[in-house]
Amino acid sequence: MFDKFGKWDKTIYPSNKKHPILVWEKVELFSNGEKYNVYTNGMEEWKHIYASVMVFDENNKDLLSNESTQKERLTNYFADLIKNHKTEKRDFYEAYWTTVDPEHWENIK
């Protein structure tokens, strides 16, 4: 999401969690005029990488629910984003860590 749409619009910190949910609001994923609100979260550890995404329309309808006619298209879209992610790109990390934990960024940059 960051590589395609830039820095997120807001962060949400769930209770007792160190890492926030990153939110992109009113983004046009498919160049068809439809706007989506995308919530992402993830974790990178030594052996594991975990990513999650939630997608809602402008009326806050869950577009990844089993009843959604857009579920398969959105699932494929995000699977392709993850699969084609360029791991050597580091821009996200600076934006993320300077927002979430600037001290940690100073230690790892």
JSON list of N, CA and C in Angstrom, two decimals, residues 43-50:
[
{"chain": "A", "resi": 43, "resn": "MET", "atom": "N", "xyz": [3.43, -7.87, 10.96]},
{"chain": "A", "resi": 43, "resn": "MET", "atom": "CA", "xyz": [4.51, -8.14, 11.91]},
{"chain": "A", "resi": 43, "resn": "MET", "atom": "C", "xyz": [5.64, -8.81, 11.15]},
{"chain": "A", "resi": 44, "resn": "GLU", "atom": "N", "xyz": [6.84, -8.37, 11.41]},
{"chain": "A", "resi": 44, "resn": "GLU", "atom": "CA", "xyz": [8.02, -9.03, 10.86]},
{"chain": "A", "resi": 44, "resn": "GLU", "atom": "C", "xyz": [8.87, -9.49, 12.02]},
{"chain": "A", "resi": 45, "resn": "GLU", "atom": "N", "xyz": [9.18, -10.75, 12.00]},
{"chain": "A", "resi": 45, "resn": "GLU", "atom": "CA", "xyz": [10.06, -11.33, 13.02]},
{"chain": "A", "resi": 45, "resn": "GLU", "atom": "C", "xyz": [11.14, -12.12, 12.30]},
{"chain": "A", "resi": 46, "resn": "TRP", "atom": "N", "xyz": [12.02, -12.69, 13.06]},
{"chain": "A", "resi": 46, "resn": "TRP", "atom": "CA", "xyz": [13.16, -13.41, 12.52]},
{"chain": "A", "resi": 46, "resn": "TRP", "atom": "C", "xyz": [12.75, -14.42, 11.45]},
{"chain": "A", "resi": 47, "resn": "LYS", "atom": "N", "xyz": [11.77, -15.26, 11.73]},
{"chain": "A", "resi": 47, "resn": "LYS", "atom": "CA", "xyz": [11.40, -16.32, 10.80]},
{"chain": "A", "resi": 47, "resn": "LYS", "atom": "C", "xyz": [10.04, -16.14, 10.14]},
{"chain": "A", "resi": 48, "resn": "HIS", "atom": "N", "xyz": [9.27, -15.14, 10.57]},
{"chain": "A", "resi": 48, "resn": "HIS", "atom": "CA", "xyz": [7.90, -15.04, 10.10]},
{"chain": "A", "resi": 48, "resn": "HIS", "atom": "C", "xyz": [7.56, -13.61, 9.69]},
{"chain": "A", "resi": 49, "resn": "ILE", "atom": "N", "xyz": [6.75, -13.51, 8.66]},
{"chain": "A", "resi": 49, "resn": "ILE", "atom": "CA", "xyz": [6.16, -12.24, 8.27]},
{"chain": "A", "resi": 49, "resn": "ILE", "atom": "C", "xyz": [4.66, -12.46, 8.21]},
{"chain": "A", "resi": 50, "resn": "TYR", "atom": "N", "xyz": [3.92, -11.57, 8.84]},
{"chain": "A", "resi": 50, "resn": "TYR", "atom": "CA", "xyz": [2.47, -11.67, 8.88]},
{"chain": "A", "resi": 50, "resn": "TYR", "atom": "C", "xyz": [1.89, -10.36, 8.37]}
]
